[in-house]
């Protein structure tokens, strides 16, 4: 079973590509945000503590996020829910989180980095803002989010350079997915790979 991290800036199209990867390859999709929300909704003691942190706008400690990811991976292995492996979406957000993941959970086999220009991210996020009216999709906040992402992400890409596949995510959904397919077919040893 393979473990893949999917990273990319806000508005890079990660979500769309993750959906297509899951459909084609059968990976189990794990998003740290979804896992945190599910834990809060479960009403568990840990969920209540997380709710308290998040309602104060505080970050959830990395150890707890890793615990949630590891529990889901162990459960999927035990139940046989995936034969291909795990698609970890939007994690790690910084190099130290990646190092801890490999120490406490498992090694990463491949990192898909959806790379788009800052202007593209900004345009996409402003377009999304016009529809969703998300509070964090205004021009000033977007600019800050992109700056923070670039600084943190560059450290990840540099540290894991031998595992990173940089996907130019400027094209159409199909063009981008063709690049993803090529990378995954190579990793999985699919005979149809080009």
Coordinates of C-alpha atoms in Angstrom, one line a residue:
X1 CA 0.0 0.0 0.0
X2 CA 1.3 3.4 -0.9
X3 CA 1.0 6.7 1.0
X4 CA 0.7 9.9 -1.1
X5 CA 0.6 13.5 0.2
X6 CA -1.2 16.0 -1.9
X7 CA 0.0 19.5 -1.5
X8 CA -0.6 22.8 -3.2
X9 CA -1.7 26.4 -2.5
X10 CA -5.2 27.6 -1.9
X11 CA -7.2 27.4 -5.1
X12 CA -4.7 25.1 -6.9
X13 CA -7.4 22.5 -7.7
X14 CA -6.3 19.8 -5.2
X15 CA -9.9 18.8 -4.3
X16 CA -10.9 18.2 -7.9
X17 CA -7.8 16.1 -8.6
X18 CA -8.2 14.1 -5.4
X19 CA -11.7 13.2 -6.5
X20 CA -10.4 11.9 -9.8
X21 CA -7.5 10.0 -8.2
X22 CA -9.9 8.2 -5.8
X23 CA -12.3 7.3 -8.6
X24 CA -9.5 5.9 -10.9
X25 CA -7.2 4.3 -8.3
X26 CA -9.2 3.5 -5.3
X27 CA -7.1 5.3 -2.7
X28 CA -8.6 6.1 0.7
X29 CA -8.9 9.9 0.9
X30 CA -7.9 11.4 4.2
X31 CA -8.2 15.1 4.8
X32 CA -7.0 16.4 8.2
X33 CA -9.8 19.0 8.2
X34 CA -12.5 16.4 7.5
X35 CA -11.1 14.1 10.2
X36 CA -11.1 16.9 12.8
X37 CA -14.7 17.9 11.9
X38 CA -15.8 14.3 12.2
X39 CA -14.1 13.9 15.6
X40 CA -15.9 17.0 16.9
X41 CA -19.2 15.7 15.5
X42 CA -18.7 12.3 17.2
X43 CA -19.2 13.9 20.6
X44 CA -16.2 12.2 22.0
X45 CA -14.1 13.7 24.8
X46 CA -11.3 14.3 22.3
X47 CA -13.8 15.9 20.0
X48 CA -15.0 18.3 22.7
X49 CA -11.4 19.3 23.4
X50 CA -10.9 19.9 19.7
X51 CA -14.1 22.0 19.4
X52 CA -12.8 24.1 22.3
X53 CA -9.5 24.8 20.6
X54 CA -11.0 25.5 17.2
X55 CA -13.7 27.8 18.5
X56 CA -10.9 29.9 20.0
X57 CA -9.2 30.0 16.6
X58 CA -6.2 28.0 17.9
X59 CA -4.3 25.4 15.9
X60 CA -4.9 21.7 16.7
X61 CA -1.6 20.2 17.9
X62 CA 0.1 18.1 15.2
X63 CA 0.2 15.0 17.5
X64 CA -3.6 14.9 17.6
X65 CA -3.9 15.4 13.8
X66 CA -1.4 12.5 13.3
X67 CA -3.3 10.3 15.8
X68 CA -6.5 10.8 13.8
X69 CA -4.8 10.1 10.5
X70 CA -3.1 7.0 11.9
X71 CA -6.3 5.6 13.4
X72 CA -8.1 5.9 10.1
X73 CA -5.2 4.3 8.2
X74 CA -5.1 1.4 10.8
X75 CA -8.9 1.0 10.6
X76 CA -8.8 0.9 6.7
X77 CA -6.0 -1.7 6.7
X78 CA -7.9 -3.9 9.3
X79 CA -11.2 -3.7 7.3
X80 CA -9.5 -3.9 3.9
X81 CA -11.2 -0.7 2.7
X82 CA -8.3 0.1 0.4
X83 CA -5.9 -2.1 -1.5
X84 CA -4.1 0.8 -3.2
X85 CA -3.2 3.0 -0.3
X86 CA -3.8 6.5 1.2
X87 CA -4.2 9.9 -0.3
X88 CA -3.4 12.5 2.4
X89 CA -4.9 15.8 1.3
X90 CA -3.5 19.1 2.5
X91 CA -1.0 17.6 4.9
X92 CA 1.7 18.4 5.8
X93 CA 1.5 22.2 5.8
X94 CA 5.1 22.6 7.0
X95 CA 8.3 20.5 6.9
X96 CA 8.2 19.5 10.6
X97 CA 4.7 18.1 10.3
X98 CA 6.0 15.9 7.4
X99 CA 9.0 14.7 9.5
X100 CA 6.6 13.8 12.4
X101 CA 4.2 12.0 10.0
X102 CA 7.0 9.8 8.8
X103 CA 8.2 9.1 12.4
X104 CA 4.8 8.4 13.9
X105 CA 2.6 7.1 11.0
X106 CA 4.6 5.8 8.1
X107 CA 6.9 6.8 5.3
X108 CA 5.5 8.8 2.4
X109 CA 6.0 7.2 -1.0
X110 CA 5.2 10.2 -3.2
X111 CA 4.2 13.8 -2.9
X112 CA 2.0 15.4 -5.6
X113 CA 2.6 19.1 -5.6
X114 CA 0.0 21.0 -7.6
X115 CA 2.0 24.1 -8.7
X116 CA 0.2 27.2 -9.9
X117 CA 1.3 30.8 -10.2
X118 CA 0.4 33.2 -7.4
X119 CA -1.8 35.2 -9.8
X120 CA -3.7 32.0 -10.8
X121 CA -4.4 31.1 -7.1
X122 CA -5.6 34.7 -6.5
X123 CA -7.9 34.7 -9.5
X124 CA -9.4 31.3 -8.6
X125 CA -9.9 32.3 -5.0
X126 CA -11.5 35.6 -5.9
X127 CA -13.8 33.8 -8.3
X128 CA -14.7 31.3 -5.6
X129 CA -15.3 34.2 -3.2
X130 CA -17.8 35.8 -5.6
X131 CA -19.9 32.6 -5.3
X132 CA -19.3 31.3 -1.8
X133 CA -18.7 34.6 0.1
X134 CA -16.2 32.8 2.4
X135 CA -14.8 35.2 5.0
X136 CA -11.2 34.1 4.1
X137 CA -11.6 34.8 0.4
X138 CA -11.0 38.5 0.3
X139 CA -8.0 40.1 -1.6
X140 CA -5.9 41.0 1.4
X141 CA -6.4 37.6 3.2
X142 CA -5.8 35.7 -0.1
X143 CA -2.5 37.5 -0.6
X144 CA -1.4 36.6 2.9
X145 CA -2.5 33.0 2.6
X146 CA -0.5 32.6 -0.6
X147 CA 2.6 34.2 0.9
X148 CA 2.5 31.9 4.0
X149 CA 1.8 28.8 1.8
X150 CA 4.8 29.6 -0.5
X151 CA 7.2 30.0 2.4
X152 CA 6.1 26.8 4.2
X153 CA 5.7 24.7 1.0
X154 CA 9.1 25.6 -0.4
X155 CA 10.6 24.0 2.8
X156 CA 8.6 20.8 2.2
X157 CA 9.5 20.6 -1.5
X158 CA 13.2 21.1 -0.7
X159 CA 13.3 18.6 2.1
X160 CA 11.5 15.9 0.1
X161 CA 12.8 16.8 -3.3
X162 CA 13.4 13.1 -4.2
X163 CA 9.8 12.2 -3.5
X164 CA 8.1 15.3 -5.0
X165 CA 6.4 15.2 -8.4
X166 CA 5.6 18.8 -9.4
X167 CA 2.4 19.0 -11.4
X168 CA 1.9 22.2 -13.4
X169 CA -1.8 22.8 -12.4
X170 CA -2.4 25.7 -14.8
X171 CA -4.1 23.7 -17.5
X172 CA -7.6 22.1 -17.8
X173 CA -8.7 19.5 -15.3
X174 CA -8.1 16.8 -17.9
X175 CA -4.6 18.0 -18.8
X176 CA -3.6 18.1 -15.2
X177 CA -5.1 14.7 -14.5
X178 CA -3.1 13.2 -17.4
X179 CA 0.1 14.3 -15.6
X180 CA -1.2 12.9 -12.3
X181 CA -2.0 9.6 -14.0
X182 CA 1.5 9.3 -15.4
X183 CA 3.1 9.9 -12.0
X184 CA 0.7 7.4 -10.2
X185 CA 1.0 4.7 -12.9
X186 CA 4.8 4.9 -12.5
X187 CA 4.6 4.7 -8.7
X188 CA 2.1 1.8 -8.8
X189 CA 3.9 -0.1 -11.6
X190 CA 0.9 -0.1 -13.8
X191 CA 1.8 -1.7 -17.2
X192 CA -0.2 0.8 -19.2
X193 CA 2.0 3.7 -17.9
X194 CA 3.7 5.7 -20.6

